[in-house]
Short mmCIF file of C-alpha atoms in Angstrom, two decimals:
data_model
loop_
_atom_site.label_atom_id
_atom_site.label_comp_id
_atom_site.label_asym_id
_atom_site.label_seq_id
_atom_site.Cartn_x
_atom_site.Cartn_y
_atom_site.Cartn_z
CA UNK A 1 -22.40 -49.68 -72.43
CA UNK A 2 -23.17 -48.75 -68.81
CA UNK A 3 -21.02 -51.74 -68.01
CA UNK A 4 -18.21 -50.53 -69.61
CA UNK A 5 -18.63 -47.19 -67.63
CA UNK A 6 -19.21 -48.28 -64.26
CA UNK A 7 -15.94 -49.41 -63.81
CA UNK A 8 -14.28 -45.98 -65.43
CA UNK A 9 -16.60 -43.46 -62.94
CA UNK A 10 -15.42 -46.39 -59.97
CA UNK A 11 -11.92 -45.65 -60.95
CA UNK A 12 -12.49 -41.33 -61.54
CA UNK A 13 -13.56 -41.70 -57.54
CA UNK A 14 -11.26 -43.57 -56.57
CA UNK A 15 -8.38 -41.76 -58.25
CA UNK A 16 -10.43 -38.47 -56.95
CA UNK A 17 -10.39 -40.16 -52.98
CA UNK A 18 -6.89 -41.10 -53.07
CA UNK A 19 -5.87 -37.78 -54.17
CA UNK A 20 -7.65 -36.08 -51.78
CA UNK A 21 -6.40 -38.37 -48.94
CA UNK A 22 -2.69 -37.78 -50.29
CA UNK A 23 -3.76 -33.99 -49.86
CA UNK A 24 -5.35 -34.24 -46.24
CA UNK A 25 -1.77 -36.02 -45.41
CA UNK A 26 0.62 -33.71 -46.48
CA UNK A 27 -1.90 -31.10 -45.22
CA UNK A 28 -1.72 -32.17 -42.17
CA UNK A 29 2.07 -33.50 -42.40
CA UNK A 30 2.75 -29.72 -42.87
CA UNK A 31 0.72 -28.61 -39.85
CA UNK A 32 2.38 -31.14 -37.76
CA UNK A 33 6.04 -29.79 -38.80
CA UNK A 34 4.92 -26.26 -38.22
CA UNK A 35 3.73 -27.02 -34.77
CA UNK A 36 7.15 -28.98 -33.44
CA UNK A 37 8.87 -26.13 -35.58
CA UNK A 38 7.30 -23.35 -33.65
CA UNK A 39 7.11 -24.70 -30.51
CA UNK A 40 10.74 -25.71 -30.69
CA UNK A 41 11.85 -22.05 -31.62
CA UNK A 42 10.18 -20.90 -28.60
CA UNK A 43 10.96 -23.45 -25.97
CA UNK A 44 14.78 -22.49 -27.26
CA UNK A 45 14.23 -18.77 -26.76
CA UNK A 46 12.62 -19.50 -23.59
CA UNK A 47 15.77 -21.79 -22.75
CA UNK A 48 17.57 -18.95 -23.67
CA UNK A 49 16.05 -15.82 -21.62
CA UNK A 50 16.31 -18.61 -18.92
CA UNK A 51 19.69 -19.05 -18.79
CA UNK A 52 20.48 -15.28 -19.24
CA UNK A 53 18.41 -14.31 -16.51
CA UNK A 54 19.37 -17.49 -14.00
CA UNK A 55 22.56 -16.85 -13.27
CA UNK A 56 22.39 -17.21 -9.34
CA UNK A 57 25.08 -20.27 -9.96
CA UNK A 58 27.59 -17.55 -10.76
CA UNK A 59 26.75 -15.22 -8.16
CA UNK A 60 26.91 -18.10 -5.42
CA UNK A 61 30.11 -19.35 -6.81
CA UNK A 62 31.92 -15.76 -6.53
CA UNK A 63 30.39 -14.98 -3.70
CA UNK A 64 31.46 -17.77 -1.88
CA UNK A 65 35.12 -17.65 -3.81
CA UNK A 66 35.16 -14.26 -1.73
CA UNK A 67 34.33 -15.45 1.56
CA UNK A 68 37.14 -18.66 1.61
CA UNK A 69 39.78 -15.70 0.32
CA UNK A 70 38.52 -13.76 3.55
CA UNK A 71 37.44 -10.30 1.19
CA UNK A 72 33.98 -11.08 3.09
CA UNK A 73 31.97 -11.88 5.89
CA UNK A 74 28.57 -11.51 6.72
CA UNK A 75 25.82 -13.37 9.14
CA UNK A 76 24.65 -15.85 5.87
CA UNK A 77 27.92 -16.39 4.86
CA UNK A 78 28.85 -19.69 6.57
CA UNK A 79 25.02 -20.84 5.99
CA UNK A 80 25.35 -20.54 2.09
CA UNK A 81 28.85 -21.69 1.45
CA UNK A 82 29.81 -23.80 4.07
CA UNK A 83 27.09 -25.53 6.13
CA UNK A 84 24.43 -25.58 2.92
CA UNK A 85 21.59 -24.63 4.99
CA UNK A 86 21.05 -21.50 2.94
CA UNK A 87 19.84 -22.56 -0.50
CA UNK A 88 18.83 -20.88 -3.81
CA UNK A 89 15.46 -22.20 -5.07
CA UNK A 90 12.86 -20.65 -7.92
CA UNK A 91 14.32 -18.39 -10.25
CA UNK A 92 12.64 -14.63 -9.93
CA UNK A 93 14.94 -12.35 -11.84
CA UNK A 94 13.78 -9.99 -14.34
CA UNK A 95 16.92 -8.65 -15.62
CA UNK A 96 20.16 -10.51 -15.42
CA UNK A 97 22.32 -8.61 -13.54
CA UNK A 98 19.90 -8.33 -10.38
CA UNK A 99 19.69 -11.78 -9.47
CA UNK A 100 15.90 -12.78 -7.57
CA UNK A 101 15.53 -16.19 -6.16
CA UNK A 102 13.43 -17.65 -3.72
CA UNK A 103 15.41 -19.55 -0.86
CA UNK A 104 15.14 -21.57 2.27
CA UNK A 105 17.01 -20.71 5.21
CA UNK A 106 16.73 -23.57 7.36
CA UNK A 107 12.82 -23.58 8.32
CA UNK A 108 12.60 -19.49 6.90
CA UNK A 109 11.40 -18.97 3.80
CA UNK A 110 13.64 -16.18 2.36
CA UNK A 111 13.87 -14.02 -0.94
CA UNK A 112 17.83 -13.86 -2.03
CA UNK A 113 19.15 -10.86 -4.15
CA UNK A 114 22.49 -10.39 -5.22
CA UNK A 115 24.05 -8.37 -8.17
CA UNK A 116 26.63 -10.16 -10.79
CA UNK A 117 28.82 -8.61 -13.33
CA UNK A 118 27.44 -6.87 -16.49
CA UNK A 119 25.88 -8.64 -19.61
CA UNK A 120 27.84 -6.92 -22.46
CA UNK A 121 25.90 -7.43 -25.58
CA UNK A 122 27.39 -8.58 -29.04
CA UNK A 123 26.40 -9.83 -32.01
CA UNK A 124 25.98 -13.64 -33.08
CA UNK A 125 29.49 -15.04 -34.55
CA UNK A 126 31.19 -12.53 -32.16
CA UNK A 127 33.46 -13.63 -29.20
CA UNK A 128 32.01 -12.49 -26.09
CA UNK A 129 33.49 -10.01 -24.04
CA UNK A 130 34.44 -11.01 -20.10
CA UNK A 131 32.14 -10.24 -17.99
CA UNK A 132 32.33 -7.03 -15.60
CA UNK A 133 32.54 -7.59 -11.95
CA UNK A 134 29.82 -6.23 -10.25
CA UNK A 135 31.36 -5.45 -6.44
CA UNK A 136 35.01 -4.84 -6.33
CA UNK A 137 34.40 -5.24 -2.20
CA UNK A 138 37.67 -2.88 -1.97
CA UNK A 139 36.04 -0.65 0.66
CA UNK A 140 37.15 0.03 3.47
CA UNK A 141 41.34 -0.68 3.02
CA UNK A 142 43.00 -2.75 5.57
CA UNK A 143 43.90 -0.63 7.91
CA UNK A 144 40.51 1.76 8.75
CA UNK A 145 39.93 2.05 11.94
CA UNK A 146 36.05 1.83 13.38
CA UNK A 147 35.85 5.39 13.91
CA UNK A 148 36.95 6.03 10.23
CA UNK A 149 34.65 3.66 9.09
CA UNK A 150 31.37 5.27 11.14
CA UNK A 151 32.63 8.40 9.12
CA UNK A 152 32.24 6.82 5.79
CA UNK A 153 28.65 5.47 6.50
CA UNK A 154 27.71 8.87 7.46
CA UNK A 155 28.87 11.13 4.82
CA UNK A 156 27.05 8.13 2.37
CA UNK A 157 24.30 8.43 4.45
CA UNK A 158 24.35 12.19 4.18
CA UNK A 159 24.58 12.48 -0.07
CA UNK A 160 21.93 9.83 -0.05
CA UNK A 161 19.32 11.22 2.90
CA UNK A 162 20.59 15.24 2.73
CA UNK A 163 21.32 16.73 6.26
CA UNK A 164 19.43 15.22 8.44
CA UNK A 165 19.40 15.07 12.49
CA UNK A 166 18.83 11.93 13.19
CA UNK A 167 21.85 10.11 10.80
CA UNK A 168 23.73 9.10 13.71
CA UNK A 169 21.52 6.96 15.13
CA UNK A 170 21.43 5.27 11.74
CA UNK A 171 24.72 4.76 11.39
CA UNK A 172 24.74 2.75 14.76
CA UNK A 173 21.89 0.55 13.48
CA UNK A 174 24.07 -0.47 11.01
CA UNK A 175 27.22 -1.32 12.39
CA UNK A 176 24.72 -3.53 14.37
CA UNK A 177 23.44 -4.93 11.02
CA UNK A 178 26.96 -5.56 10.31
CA UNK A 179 28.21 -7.35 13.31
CA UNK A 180 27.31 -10.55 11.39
CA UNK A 181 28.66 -13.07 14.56
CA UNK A 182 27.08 -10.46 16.68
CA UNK A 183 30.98 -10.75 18.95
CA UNK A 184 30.52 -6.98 19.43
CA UNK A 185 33.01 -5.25 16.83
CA UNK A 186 32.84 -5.73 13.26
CA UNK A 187 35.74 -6.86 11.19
CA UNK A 188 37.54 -5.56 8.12
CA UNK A 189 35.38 -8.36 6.07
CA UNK A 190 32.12 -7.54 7.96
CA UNK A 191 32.46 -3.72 6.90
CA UNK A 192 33.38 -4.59 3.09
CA UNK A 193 30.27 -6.27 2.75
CA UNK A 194 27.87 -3.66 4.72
CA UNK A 195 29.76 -0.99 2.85
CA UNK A 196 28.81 -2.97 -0.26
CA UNK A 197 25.14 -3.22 0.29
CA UNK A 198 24.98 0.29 1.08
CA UNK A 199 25.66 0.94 -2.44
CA UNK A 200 22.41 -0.62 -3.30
CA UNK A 201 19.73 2.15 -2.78
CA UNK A 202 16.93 -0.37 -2.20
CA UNK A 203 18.78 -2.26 0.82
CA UNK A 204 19.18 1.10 2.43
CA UNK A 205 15.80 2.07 1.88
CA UNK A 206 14.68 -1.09 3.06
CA UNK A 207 16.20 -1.12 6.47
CA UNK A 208 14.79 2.41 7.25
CA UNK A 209 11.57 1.20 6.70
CA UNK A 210 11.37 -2.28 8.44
CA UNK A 211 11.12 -0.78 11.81
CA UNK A 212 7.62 0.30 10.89
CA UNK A 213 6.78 -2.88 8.89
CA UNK A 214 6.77 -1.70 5.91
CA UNK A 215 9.11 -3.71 4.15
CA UNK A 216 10.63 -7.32 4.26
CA UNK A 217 12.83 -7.91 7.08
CA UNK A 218 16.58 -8.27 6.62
CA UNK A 219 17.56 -12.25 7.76
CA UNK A 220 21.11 -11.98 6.37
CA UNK A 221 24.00 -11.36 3.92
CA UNK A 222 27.33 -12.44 2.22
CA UNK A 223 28.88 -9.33 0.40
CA UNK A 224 26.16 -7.50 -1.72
CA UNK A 225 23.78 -11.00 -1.47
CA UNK A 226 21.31 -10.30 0.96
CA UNK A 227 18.23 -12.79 2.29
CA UNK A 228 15.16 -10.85 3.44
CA UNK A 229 11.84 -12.34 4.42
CA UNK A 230 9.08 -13.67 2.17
CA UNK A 231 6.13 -11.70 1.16
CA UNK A 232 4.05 -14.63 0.44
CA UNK A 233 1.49 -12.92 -1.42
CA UNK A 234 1.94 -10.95 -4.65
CA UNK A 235 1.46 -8.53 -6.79
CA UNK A 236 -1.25 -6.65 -4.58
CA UNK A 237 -3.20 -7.00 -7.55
CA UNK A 238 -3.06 -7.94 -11.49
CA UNK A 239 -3.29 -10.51 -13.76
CA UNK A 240 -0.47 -12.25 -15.69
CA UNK A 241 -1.30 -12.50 -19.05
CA UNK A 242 0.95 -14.37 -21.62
CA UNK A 243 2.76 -11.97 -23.73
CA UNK A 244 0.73 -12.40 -27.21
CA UNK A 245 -2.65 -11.54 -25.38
CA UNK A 246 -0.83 -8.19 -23.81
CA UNK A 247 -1.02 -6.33 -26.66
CA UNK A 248 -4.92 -7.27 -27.82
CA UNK A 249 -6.65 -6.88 -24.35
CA UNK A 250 -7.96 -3.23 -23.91
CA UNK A 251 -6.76 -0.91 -21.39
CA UNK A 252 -10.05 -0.76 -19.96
CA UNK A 253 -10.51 -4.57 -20.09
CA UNK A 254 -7.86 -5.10 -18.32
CA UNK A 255 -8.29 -2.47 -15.83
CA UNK A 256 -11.20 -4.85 -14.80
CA UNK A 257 -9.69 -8.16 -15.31
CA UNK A 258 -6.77 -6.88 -12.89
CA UNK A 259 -9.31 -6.93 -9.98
CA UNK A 260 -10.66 -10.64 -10.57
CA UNK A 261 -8.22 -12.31 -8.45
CA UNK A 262 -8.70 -10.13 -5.28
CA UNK A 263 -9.54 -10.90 -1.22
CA UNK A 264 -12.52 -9.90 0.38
CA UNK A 265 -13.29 -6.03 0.84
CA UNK A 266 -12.66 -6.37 4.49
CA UNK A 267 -9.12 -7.62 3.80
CA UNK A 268 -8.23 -5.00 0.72
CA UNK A 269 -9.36 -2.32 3.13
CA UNK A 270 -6.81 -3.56 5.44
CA UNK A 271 -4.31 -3.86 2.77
CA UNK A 272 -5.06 -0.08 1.75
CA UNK A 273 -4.71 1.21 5.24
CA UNK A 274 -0.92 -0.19 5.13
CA UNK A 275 -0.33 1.40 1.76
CA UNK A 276 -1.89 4.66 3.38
CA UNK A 277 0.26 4.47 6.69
CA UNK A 278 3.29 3.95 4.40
CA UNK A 279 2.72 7.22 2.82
CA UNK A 280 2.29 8.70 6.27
CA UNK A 281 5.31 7.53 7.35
CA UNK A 282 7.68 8.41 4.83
CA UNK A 283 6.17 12.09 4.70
CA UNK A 284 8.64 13.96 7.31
CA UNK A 285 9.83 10.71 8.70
CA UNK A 286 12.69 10.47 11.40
CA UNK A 287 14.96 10.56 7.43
CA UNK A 288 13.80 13.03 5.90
CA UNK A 289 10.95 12.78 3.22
CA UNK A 290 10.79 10.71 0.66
CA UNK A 291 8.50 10.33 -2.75
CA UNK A 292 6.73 7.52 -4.33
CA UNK A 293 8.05 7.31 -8.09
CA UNK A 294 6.55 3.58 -9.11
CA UNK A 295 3.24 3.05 -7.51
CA UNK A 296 3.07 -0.64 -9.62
CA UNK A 297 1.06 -3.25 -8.14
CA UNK A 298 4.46 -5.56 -8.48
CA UNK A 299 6.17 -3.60 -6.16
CA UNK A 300 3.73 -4.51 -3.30
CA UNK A 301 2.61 -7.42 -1.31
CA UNK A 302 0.91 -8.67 1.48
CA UNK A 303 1.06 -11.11 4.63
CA UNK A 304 -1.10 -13.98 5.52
CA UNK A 305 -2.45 -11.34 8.21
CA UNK A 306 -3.27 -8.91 5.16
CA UNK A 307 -0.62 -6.10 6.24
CA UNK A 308 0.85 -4.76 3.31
CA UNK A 309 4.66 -5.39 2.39
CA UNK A 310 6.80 -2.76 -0.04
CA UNK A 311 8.52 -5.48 -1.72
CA UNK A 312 10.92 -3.27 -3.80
CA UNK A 313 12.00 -0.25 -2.24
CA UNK A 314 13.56 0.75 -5.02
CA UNK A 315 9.80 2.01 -6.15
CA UNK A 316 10.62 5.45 -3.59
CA UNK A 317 13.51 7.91 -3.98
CA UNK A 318 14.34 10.20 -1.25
CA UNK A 319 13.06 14.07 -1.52
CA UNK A 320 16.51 15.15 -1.18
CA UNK A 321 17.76 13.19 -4.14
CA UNK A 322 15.12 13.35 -6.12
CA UNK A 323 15.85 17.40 -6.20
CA UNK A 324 19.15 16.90 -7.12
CA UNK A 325 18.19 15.14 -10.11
CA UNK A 326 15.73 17.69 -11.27
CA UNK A 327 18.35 20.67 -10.94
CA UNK A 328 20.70 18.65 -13.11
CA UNK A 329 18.01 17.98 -15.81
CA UNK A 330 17.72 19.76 -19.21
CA UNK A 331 13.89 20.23 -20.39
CA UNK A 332 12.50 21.17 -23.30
CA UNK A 333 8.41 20.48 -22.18
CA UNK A 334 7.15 19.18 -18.70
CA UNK A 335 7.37 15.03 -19.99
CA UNK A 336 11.61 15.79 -20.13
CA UNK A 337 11.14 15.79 -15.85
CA UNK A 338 9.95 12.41 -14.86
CA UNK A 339 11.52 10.50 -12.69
CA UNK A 340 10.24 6.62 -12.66
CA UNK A 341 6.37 6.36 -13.79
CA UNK A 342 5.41 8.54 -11.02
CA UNK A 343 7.34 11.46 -10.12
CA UNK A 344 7.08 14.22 -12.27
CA UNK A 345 7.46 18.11 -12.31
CA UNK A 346 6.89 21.07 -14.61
CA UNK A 347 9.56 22.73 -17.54
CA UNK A 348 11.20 26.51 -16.32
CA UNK A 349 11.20 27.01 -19.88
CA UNK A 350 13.02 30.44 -19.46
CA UNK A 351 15.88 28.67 -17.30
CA UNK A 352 15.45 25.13 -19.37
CA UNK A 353 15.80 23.70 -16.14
CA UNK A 354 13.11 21.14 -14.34
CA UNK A 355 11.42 22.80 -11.29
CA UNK A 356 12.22 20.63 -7.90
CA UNK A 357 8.69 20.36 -6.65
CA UNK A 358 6.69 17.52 -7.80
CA UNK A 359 3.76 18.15 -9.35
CA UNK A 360 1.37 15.11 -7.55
CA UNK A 361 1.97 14.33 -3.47
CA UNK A 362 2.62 10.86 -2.56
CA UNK A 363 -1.53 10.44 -0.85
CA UNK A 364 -2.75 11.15 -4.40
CA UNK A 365 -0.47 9.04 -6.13
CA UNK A 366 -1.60 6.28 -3.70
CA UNK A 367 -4.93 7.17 -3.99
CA UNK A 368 -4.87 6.58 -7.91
CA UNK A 369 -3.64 3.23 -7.56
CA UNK A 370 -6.20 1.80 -4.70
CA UNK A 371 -9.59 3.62 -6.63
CA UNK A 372 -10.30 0.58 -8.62
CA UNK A 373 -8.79 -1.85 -6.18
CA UNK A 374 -11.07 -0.47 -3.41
CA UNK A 375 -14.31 0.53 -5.09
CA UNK A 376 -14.67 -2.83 -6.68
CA UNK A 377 -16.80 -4.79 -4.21
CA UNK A 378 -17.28 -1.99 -1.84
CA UNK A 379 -20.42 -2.31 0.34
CA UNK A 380 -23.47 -0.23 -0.87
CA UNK A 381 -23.77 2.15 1.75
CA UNK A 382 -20.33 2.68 1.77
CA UNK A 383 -19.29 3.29 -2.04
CA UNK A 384 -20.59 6.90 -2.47
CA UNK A 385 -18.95 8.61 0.13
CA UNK A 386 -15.40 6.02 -0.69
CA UNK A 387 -15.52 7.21 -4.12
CA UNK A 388 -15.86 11.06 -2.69
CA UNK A 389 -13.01 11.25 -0.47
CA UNK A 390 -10.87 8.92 -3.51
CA UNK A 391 -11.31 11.37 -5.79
CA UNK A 392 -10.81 14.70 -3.20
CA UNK A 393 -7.29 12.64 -2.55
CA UNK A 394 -6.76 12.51 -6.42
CA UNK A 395 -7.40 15.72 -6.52
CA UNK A 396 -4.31 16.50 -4.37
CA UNK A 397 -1.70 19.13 -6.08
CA UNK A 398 1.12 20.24 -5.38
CA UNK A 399 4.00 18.90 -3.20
CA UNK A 400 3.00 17.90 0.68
CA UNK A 401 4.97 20.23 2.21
CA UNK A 402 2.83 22.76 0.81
CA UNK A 403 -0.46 21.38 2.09
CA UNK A 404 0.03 20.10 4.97
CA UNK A 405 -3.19 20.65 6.89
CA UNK A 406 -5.50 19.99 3.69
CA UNK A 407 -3.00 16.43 3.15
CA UNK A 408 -3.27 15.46 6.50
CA UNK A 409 -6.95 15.84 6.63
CA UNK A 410 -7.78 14.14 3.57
CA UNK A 411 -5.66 11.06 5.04
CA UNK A 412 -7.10 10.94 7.76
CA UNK A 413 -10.90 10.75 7.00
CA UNK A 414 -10.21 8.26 4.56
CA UNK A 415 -8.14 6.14 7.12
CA UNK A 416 -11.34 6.68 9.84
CA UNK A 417 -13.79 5.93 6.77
CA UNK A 418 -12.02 2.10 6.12
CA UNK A 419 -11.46 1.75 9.54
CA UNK A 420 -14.91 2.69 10.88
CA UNK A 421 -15.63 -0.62 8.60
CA UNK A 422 -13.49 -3.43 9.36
CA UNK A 423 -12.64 -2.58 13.57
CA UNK A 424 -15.26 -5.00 14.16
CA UNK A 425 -14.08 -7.85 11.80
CA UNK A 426 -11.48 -10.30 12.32
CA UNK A 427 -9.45 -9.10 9.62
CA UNK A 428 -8.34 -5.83 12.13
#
């Protein structure tokens, strides 16, 4: 009798192992098609936000169609289209109509920019629309004279900066700028593509600030591409995290895990002293004032000599325009008058108007964004009276002009305070 079952249990497990391997197979089997499945969906979106935000093929190619038809000229003009030397490397762009690449420039290492037509949207099974140019380079019209052409930089110059006394001088700088041969005069091509970058409120911005050092230094352009220096360090702080982690990490986590990957406190004090000069300068500079409306660690960088770089100037707006904007804004509460993350002022809820003054000066703005960044690693002796003066600048209200004795002071004890602690280091 038990030899009769032996063999029938033998053959219940084996039936029973089988199974279960046939189980563990497709189990597996499944998890294997769900893997290439998934990872092929998203290497094709990738592949796609890739090739909708690269585009710098298109903006070289009608670019370059612009300078052989003689619309253009500029002093990296010849370098990018003709000779080669000028070259488009890593992909940087964050939106696809503001084209970001690195670049070499013979033995410079460059960042390129340069705007192509508009993106129109449509839906899947739809033909396309053509694509909108983004520079017409009509301006100025054969025929303007040098004189008429000074007069067109300076009333821009004037509905961008306000009336200001020192706008004549600028306007010389950049007919320099746009003497691309440097022969002396600048030609009808020259102008159409200075006139074009003018349009672009960070270039301008940019070149009033590179005297001081604030920002990247113009090396060239072809129409509305322009090559300016590299920053080669960047963000000033912050960690990347991939996009599924963003939305689990906690604001206060990653507060902290944003200062991991930061120099020595010698070196971010150095850093911070640029940021603060920066807001020194721009408050009644030789242009007029101008406000801080995107204090974001992306928009700043730093040197291999730890001097901090404004790598977008688009992150500051001019006082002048920035008032404009209020006037013409409808409120209903203070949050309908912001302007960028940063600039913000109350609700006339009588008028339903937006007041002109900001609410927060530039030094506490700044202020706000180095308190983490500098107290974290601070020396002991040093940290209580730091985290004083931080929070007296945070404190700030009110627009500059308003305080300027109490905003001046404040800046300067906290510039003496981080400088009374790295004079005596290399990193001065």
């Amino acid at each position: 009798m038990a030899r009769r079952l032996f063999p029938r249990a033998w053959i219940n497990k084996s039936f029973y192992f089988q199974a279960r391997i046939s189980f563990v197979r497709v189990k597996y089997l499944f998890l294997t098609w769900l893997t290439v499945f998934v990872g092929g969906w998203v290497i094709y979106v990738q592949y796609s936000n890739y090739t909708e935000l690269c585009r710098g093929h298109e903006c070289k190619n009608s670019i370059c169609d612009k300078y052989r038809r003689g619309i253009i000229d500029g002093s990296a003009c010849s370098s990018l289209c003709d000779k080669d030397t000028l070259y488009l490397g890593r992909c940087l762009s964050t939106s696809p109509n503001h084209q970001v690449y690195t670049g070499g420039w013979g033995d410079v290492d460059g960042v390129i920019r340069c705007r192509v037509g508009e993106v129109l949207h449509y839906e899947l099974g739809e033909e396309p629309e053509p694509r909108r140019e983004a520079a017409v380079f009509d301006k100025p019209t054969r025929g303007t004279s040098v004189k008429k052409f000074r007069e067109m930089v300076f009333n821009h110059f004037k509905s961008k900066l306000g009336e200001q006394a020192n706008l004549a001088s600028l306007v010389t700088k950049i007919l320099t700028v746009a003497d691309g041969n440097k022969d002396g005069h600048v030609s009808l091509p020259e102008a159409r593509s200075a006139w074009a970058l003018l349009q672009l409120d960070e270039v301008l911005l940019g070149l009033l600030l590179q005297d001081r050092g604030h920002t990247p230094r113009l090396l060239g352009f072809c129409g509305d591409l322009y090559v300016t220096e590299r920053v080669p360090y960047g963000p000033l702080y912050g960690l990347g995290l991939p996009w599924p982690l963003e939305a689990w990490v906690p604001s206060e986590a990653r507060r902290s895990m944003d200062q991991w990957f930061t120099p020595s406190w010698p070196r971010k004090a150095k850093i911070s002293m640029g940021l603060l000069e920066l807001v020194e300068d721009i408050f009644h500079g030789n242009y007029g004032s101008f406000l801080m409306c995107d204090l974001s660690a992306n928009h700043f960088g730093y040197t291999d000599r730890h001097d901090l770089r404004l790598t977008d100037p688009r992150a500051i707006v001019s006082e002048d325009a920035f008032r404009r904007t209020m006037r013409a804004l409808h409120c209903e509460k203070d949050d309908d008058c912001v302007l960028g993350p940063d600039c913000r002022t109350s609700c006339d809820m009588a008028q339903k108007r937006c007041r002109e003054e900001v609410t927060q000066p530039n030094l506490a703005k700044a202020c706000g964004a180095l308190r983490d960044y500098l107290l974290r690693g601070a020396p002991s002796e040093l940290r209580e009276e730091l985290e004083r003066q931080l929070y007296a600048c945070m404190a700030l209200r009110g627009s500059a002009g308003q305080m300027d004795m109490e905003h001046s002071l404040i800046l300067n004890n906290l510039k003496a305070l981080l400088w009374r602690q790295i004079s005596h280091t290399k990193d001065s």
